[in-house]
Short mmCIF file of C-alpha atoms and ligand atoms in Angstrom, two decimals:
data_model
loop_
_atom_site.label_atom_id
_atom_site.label_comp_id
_atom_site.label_asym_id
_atom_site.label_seq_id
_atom_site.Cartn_x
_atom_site.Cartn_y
_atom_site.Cartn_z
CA UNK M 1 9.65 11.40 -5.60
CA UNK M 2 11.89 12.63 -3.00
CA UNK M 3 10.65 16.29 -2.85
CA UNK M 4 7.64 14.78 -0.85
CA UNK M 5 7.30 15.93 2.56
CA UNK M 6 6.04 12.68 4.54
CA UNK M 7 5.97 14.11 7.47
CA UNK M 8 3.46 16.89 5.67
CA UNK M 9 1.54 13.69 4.30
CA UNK M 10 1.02 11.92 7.81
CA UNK M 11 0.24 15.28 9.69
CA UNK M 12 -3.34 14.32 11.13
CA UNK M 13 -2.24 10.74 12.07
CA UNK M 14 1.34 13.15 13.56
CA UNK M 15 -0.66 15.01 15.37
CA UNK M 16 -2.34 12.49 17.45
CA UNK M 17 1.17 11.31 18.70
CA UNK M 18 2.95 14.40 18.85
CA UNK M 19 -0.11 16.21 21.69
CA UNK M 20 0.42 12.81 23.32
CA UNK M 21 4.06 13.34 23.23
CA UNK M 22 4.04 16.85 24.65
CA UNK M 23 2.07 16.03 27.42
CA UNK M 24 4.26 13.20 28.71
CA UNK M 25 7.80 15.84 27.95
CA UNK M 26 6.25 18.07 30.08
CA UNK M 27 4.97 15.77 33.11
CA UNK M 28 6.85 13.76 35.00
CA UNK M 29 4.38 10.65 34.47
CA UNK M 30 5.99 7.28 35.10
CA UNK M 31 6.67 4.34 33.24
CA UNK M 32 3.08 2.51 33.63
CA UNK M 33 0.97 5.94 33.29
CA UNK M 34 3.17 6.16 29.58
CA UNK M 35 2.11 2.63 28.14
CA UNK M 36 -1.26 2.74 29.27
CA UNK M 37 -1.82 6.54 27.64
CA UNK M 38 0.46 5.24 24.96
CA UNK M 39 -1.95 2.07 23.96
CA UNK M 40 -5.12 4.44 24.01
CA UNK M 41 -3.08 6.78 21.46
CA UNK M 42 -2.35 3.87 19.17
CA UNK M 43 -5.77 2.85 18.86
CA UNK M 44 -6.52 6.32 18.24
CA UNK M 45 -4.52 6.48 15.32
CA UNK M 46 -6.26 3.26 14.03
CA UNK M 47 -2.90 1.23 14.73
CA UNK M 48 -5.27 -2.05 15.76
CA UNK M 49 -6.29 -3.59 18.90
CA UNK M 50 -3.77 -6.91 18.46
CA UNK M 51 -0.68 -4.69 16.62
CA UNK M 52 -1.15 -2.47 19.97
CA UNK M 53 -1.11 -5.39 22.53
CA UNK M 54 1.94 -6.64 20.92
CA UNK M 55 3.59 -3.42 20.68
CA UNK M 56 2.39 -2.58 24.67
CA UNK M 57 4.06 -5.72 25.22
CA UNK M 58 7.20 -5.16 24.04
CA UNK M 59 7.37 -2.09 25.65
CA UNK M 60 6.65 -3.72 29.62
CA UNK M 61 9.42 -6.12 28.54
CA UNK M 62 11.79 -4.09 26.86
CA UNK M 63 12.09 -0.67 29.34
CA UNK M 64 12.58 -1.07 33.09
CA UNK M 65 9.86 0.14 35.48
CA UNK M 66 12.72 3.39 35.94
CA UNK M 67 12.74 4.52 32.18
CA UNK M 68 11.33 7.98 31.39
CA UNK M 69 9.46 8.83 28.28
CA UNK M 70 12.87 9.37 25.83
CA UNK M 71 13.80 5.44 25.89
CA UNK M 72 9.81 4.38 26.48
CA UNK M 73 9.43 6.38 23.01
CA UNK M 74 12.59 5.03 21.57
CA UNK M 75 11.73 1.30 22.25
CA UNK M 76 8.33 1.94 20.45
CA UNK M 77 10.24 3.34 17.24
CA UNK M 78 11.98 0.61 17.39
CA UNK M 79 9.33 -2.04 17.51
CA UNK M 80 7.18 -0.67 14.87
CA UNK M 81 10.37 -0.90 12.52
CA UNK M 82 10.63 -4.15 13.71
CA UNK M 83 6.92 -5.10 12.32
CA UNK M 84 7.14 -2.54 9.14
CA UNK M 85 10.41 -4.22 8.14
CA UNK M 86 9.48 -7.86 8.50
CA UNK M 87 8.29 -8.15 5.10
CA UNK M 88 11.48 -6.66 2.27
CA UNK M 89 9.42 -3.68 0.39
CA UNK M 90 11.74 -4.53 -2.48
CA UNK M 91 9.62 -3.66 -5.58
CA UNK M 92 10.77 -6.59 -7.86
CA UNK M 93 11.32 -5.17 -11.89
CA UNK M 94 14.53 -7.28 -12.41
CA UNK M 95 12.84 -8.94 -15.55
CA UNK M 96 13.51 -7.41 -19.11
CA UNK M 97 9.31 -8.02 -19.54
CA UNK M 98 7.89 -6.93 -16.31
CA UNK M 99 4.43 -7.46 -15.77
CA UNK M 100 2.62 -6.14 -12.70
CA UNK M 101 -1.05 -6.66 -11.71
CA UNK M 102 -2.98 -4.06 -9.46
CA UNK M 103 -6.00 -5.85 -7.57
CA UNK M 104 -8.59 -4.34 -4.78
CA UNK M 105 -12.08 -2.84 -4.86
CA UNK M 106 -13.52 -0.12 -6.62
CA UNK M 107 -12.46 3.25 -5.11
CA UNK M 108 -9.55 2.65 -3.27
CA UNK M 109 -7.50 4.13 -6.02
CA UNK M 110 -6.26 1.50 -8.30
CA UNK M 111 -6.59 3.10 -11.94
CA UNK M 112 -4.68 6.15 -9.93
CA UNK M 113 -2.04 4.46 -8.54
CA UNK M 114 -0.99 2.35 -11.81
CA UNK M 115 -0.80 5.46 -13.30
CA UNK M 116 1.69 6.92 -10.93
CA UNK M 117 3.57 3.57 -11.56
CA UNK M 118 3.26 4.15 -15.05
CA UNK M 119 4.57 7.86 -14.75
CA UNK M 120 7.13 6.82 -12.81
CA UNK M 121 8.81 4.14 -14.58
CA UNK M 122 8.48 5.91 -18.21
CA UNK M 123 10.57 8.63 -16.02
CA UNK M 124 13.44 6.46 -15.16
CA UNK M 125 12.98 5.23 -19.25
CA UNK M 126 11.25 2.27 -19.25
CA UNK M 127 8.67 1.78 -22.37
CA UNK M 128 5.24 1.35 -20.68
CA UNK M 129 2.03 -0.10 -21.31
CA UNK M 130 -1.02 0.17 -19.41
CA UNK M 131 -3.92 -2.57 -20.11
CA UNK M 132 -7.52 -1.72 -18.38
CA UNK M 133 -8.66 -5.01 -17.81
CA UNK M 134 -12.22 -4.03 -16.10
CA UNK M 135 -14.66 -4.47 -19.12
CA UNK M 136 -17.78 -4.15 -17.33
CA UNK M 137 -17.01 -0.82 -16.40
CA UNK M 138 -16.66 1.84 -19.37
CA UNK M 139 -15.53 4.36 -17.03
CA UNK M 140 -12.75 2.10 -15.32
CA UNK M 141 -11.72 1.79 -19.28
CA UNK M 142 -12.09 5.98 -20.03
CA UNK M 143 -10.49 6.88 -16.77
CA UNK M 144 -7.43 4.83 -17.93
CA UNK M 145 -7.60 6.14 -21.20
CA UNK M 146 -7.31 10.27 -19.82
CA UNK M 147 -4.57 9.14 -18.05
CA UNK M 148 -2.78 7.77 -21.04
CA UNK M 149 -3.80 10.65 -23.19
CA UNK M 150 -2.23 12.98 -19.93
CA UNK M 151 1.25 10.55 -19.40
CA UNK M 152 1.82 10.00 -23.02
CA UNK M 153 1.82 6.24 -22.31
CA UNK M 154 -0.58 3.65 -24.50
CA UNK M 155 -3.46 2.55 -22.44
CA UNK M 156 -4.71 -1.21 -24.09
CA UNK M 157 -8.73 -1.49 -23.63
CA UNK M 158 -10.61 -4.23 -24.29
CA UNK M 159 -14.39 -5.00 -25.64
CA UNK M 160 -17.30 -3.73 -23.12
CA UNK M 161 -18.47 -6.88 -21.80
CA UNK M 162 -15.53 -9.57 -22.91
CA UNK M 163 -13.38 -11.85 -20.73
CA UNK M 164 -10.92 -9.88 -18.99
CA UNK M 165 -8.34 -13.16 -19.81
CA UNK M 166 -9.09 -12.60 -23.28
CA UNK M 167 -8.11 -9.13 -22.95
CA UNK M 168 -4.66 -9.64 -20.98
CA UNK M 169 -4.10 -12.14 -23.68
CA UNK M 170 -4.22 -9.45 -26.31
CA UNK M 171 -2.48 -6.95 -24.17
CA UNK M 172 0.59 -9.75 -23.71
CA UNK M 173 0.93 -10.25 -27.53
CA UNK M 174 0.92 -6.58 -27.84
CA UNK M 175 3.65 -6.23 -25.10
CA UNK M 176 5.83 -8.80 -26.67
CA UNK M 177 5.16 -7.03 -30.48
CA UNK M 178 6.51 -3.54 -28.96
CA UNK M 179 9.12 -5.12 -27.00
CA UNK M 180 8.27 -2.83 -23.94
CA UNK M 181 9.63 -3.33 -20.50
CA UNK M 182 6.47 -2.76 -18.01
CA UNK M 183 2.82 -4.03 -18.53
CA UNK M 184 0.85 -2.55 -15.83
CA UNK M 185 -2.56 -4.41 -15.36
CA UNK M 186 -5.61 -2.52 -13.68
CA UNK M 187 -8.05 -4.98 -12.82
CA UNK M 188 -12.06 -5.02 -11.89
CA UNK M 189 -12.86 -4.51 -8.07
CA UNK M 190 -16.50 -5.58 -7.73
CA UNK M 191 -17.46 -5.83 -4.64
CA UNK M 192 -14.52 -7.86 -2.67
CA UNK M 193 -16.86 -10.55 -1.23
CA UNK M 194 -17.69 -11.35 -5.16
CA UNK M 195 -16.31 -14.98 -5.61
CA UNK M 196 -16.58 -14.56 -9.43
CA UNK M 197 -13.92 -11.85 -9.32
CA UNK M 198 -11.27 -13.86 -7.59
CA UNK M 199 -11.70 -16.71 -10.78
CA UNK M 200 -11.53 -14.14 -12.75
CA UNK M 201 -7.92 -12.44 -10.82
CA UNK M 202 -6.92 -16.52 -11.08
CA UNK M 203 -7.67 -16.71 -14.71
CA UNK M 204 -6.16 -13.56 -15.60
CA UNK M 205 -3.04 -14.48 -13.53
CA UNK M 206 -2.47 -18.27 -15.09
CA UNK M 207 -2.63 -16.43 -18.89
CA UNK M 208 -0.10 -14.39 -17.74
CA UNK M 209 1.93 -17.16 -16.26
CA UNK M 210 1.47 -19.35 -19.50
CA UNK M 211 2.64 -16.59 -21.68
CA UNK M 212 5.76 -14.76 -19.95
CA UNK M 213 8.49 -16.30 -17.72
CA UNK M 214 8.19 -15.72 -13.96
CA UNK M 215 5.32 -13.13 -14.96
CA UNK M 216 3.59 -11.27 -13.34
CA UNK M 217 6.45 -10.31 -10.93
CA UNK M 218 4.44 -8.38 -8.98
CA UNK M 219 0.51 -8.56 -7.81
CA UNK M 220 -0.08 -5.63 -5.75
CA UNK M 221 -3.21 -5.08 -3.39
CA UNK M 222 -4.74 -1.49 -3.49
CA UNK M 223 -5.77 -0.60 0.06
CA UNK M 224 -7.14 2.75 1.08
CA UNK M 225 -5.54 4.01 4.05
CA UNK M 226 -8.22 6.49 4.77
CA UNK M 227 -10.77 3.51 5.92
CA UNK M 228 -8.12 2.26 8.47
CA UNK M 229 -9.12 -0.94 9.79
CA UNK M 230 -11.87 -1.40 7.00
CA UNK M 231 -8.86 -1.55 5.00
CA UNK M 232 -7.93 -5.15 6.29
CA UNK M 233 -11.74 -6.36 6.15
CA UNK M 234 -11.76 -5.62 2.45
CA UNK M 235 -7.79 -7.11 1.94
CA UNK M 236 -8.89 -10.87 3.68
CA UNK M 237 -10.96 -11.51 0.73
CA UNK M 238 -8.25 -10.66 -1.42
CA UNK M 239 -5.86 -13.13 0.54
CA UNK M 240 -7.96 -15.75 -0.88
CA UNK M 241 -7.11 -14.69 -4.44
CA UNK M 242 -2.80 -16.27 -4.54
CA UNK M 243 0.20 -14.58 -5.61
CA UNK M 244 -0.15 -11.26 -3.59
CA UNK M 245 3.30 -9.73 -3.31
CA UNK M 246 2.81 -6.42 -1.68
CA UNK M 247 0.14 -3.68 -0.55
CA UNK M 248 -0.02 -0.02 -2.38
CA UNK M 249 -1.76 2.11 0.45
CA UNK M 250 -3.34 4.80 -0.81
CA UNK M 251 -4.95 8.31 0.50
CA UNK M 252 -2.18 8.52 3.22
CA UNK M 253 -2.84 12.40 2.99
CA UNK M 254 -4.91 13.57 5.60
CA UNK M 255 -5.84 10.87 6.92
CA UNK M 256 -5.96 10.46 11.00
CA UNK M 257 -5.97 7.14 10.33
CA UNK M 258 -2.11 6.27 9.27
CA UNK M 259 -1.87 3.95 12.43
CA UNK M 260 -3.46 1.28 10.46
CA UNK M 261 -0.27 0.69 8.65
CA UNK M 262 1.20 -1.55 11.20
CA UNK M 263 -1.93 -4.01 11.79
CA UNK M 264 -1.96 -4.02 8.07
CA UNK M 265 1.68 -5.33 7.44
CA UNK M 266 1.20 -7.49 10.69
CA UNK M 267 -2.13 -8.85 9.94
CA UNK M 268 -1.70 -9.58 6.24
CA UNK M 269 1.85 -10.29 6.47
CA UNK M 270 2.82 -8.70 3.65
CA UNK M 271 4.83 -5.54 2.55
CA UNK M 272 3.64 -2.47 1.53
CA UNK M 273 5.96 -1.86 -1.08
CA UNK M 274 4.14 1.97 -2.25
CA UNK M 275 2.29 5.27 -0.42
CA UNK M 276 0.26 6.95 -2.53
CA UNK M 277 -0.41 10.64 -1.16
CA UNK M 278 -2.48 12.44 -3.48
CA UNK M 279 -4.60 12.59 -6.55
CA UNK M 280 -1.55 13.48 -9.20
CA UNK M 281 0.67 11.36 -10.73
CA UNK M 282 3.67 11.85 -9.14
CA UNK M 283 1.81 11.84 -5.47
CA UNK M 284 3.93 8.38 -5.40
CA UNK M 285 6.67 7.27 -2.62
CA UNK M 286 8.16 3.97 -2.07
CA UNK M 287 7.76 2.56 1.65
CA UNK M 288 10.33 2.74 3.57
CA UNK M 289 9.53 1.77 7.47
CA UNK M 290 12.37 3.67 8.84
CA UNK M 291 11.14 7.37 7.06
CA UNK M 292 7.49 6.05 7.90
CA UNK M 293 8.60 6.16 11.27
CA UNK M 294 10.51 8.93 11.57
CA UNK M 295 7.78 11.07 9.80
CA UNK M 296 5.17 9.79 11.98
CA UNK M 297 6.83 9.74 15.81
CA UNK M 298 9.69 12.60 15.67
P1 GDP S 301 -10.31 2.69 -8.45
O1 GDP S 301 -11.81 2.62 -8.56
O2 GDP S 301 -9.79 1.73 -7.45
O3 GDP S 301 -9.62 2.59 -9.76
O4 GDP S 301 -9.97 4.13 -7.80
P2 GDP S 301 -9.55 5.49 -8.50
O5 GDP S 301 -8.15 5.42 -9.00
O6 GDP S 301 -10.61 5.89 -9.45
O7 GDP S 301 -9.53 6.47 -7.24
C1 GDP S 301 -10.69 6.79 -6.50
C2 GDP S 301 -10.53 8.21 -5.95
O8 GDP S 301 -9.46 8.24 -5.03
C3 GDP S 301 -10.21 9.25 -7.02
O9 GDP S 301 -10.90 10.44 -6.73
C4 GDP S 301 -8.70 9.45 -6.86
O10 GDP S 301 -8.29 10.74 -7.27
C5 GDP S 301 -8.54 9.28 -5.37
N1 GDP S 301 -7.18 8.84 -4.98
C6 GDP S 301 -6.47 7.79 -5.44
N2 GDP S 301 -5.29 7.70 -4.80
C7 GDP S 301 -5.23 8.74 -3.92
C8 GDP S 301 -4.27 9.19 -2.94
O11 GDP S 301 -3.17 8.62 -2.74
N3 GDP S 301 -4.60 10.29 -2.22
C9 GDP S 301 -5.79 10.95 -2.39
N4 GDP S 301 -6.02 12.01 -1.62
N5 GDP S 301 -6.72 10.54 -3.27
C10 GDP S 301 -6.45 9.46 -4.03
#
C-alpha cells in the first residue's frame, strides 16, 4: 500500500487548488480577495456549499484582516483536518472472527473494493472468505467468483434467486467450519431508494448478529467519489439502513471531484476509513486526513 503516490491519485482535484494557489503567491491580493476566491475554488472541487461556509468561516475568524496567503492557506489545512479527523478511521479487526459487510449501489465499486480488502488482509496472513450475497444478480455472483479464482481466496455464492439471509447463514457456518479470520460480505445495491433492500441489509445484519459475537465489526458504505455530491444523495438512503461504521470512497483517481470528501465526512458524520484508487487489487489505501491533506493542498 504505501508505494501509492496520493498526491498522483488526487492530481485533477490538485490541480484546481494548486492554479488557485499560484495566482494568490504571485499577487499581492489581500486577506478578503483570498477567502472569497478561496470559497469559489472549494466549490469547484465539489467540497459542498455548507462544508465551504463553515470552512470560509473559520478562516474570517481564525486569520486577522493583515494575514497573507501562507497562514490564510495554513488555517485552511488545518480546518479540513479538523473535519476529516472528527470521526477515528480506525478500521476495527480486533476480533479472532471478523466479519465485515460492504453496502451501496450498484456501480460504485463494491465487489472491487472487498476484493482489495480481501487481497489485503490474506497479505498480512489472515485466512479469508468472501460471500457474494447479491442473488438476483448472476454477474454480481461471477464477478466475485474471477476475483477469487485471481486472489486465490474462496468466494461463497449462493442460489440465483434465494434469500440473501439464508445465504450469509450458510456462509457463517462455513466461516466457523474453516476457522478463518475475515468474512467479507458483498451485498445487493438495487437502486438506493429501494425500501426492500434496506430489510433485506437489516435481515442480513441481525443473522449475523445472532450467530457471531459483536459481528459484523464493520458495515462499510461504498461511495463513488467520482459523482461528488451525488455521492451523499445516494449515502442518505443508506443512513436509514443502522450500523454504518465507515465510508470506502472509491474512484479517487482522476477525479476533479476529490473536494467532496469533506461534505461527505461532515454531512454523514462518519469516517472514511478506505480510498480506493484504481481498478486492481492492490489500488487500496487507508484514510488518513493528514496525507489527504497534504496530497491535496501542498
Ligand atoms: P459494484 O457494482 O458496486 O460491485 O461495482 P464494481 O466493483 O463492479 O465496480 C464498478 C466499476 O468501477 C468497475 O469497472 C471497477 O473496475 C471500477 N472501480 C471500482 N473501484 C475503482 C477505483 O477505486 N478506481 C477506479 N478508477 N475504478 C474503480
Amino acid at each position: 500500500m504505501a508505494t501509492i503516490n496520493l498526491r498522483d491519485k488526487l492530481k485533477k482535484t490538485r490541480q484546481t487548488f494548486k492554479d488557485k494557489f499560484e495566482d494568490f503567491f504571485h499577487s499581492d491580493k489581500d486577506r478578503e480577495e483570498i477567502i472569497d476566491e478561496l470559497s469559489e475554488t472549494m466549490i469547484l472541487a465539489d467540497v459542498g456549499i455548507s462544508s465551504t461556509e463553515k470552512i470560509i468561516d473559520a478562516l474570517r475568524q481564525k486569520s486577522k484582516k493583515s494575514d497573507h496567503f501562507p497562514r490564510i492557506k495554513q488555517i485552511l489545512e488545518e480546518e479540513i483536518i479538523k473535519i476529516l479527523s472528527q470521526y477515528p478511521s480506525d478500521f476495527n479487526l480486533s476480533a479472532d472472527h471478523s466479519v465485515v459487510m460492504l453496502v451501496g449501489i450498484n456501480g460504485g465499486g463494491k465487489t472491487t473494493s472487498l476484493a482489495k480488502l480481501a487481497y489485503h488482509y490474506s497479505q498480512e496472513g489472515k485466512h479469508v472468505l468472501m460471500v457474494a450475497a447479491d442473488t438476483f444478480r448472476a454477474a454480481a455472483q461471477e464477478q466475485l467468483a474471477l476475483w477469487g479464482r485471481k486472489l486465490n481466496i474462496p468466494v461463497i455464492k449462493g442460489q440465483y434467486g434465494a434469500d440473501p439471509a439464508s445465504v450469509i447463514f450458510d456462509a457463517l457456518q462455513s466461516f466457523r467450519a474453516r476457522q478463518s479470520d475475515l468474512l467479507l460480505i458483498d451485498t445487493a445495491g438495487r437502486i438506493h431508494t429501494n425500501i426492500n433492500l434496506m430489510q433485506e441489509l437489516e435481515k442480513i445484519r441481525r443473522v449475523i448478529q445472532r450467530e457471531i459475537d459483536e459481528a459484523p465489526q464493520e458495515i462499510l458504505l461504498i461511495l463513488d467519489a467520482s459523482t461528488g455530491q451525488n455521492a451523499l444523495i445516494q449515502a442518505r438512503e443508506f443512513l436509514k439502513f443502522s450500523g454504518l461504521t465507515g465510508v470506502f470512497l472509491t474512484k479517487l483517481d482522476g477525479t476533479a471531484k476529490g473536494g467532496s470528501v469533506i461534505s461527505i465526512v461532515e454531512e454523514l458524520q462518519l469516517p472514511i476509513k478506505f480510498v480506493g484508487v484504481g481498478e486492481e487489487e492492490k489500488d487500496l489505501l487507508f484514510f488518513s486526513s493528514q496525507e489527504f491533506v497534504r496530497a491535496l493542498l501542498s
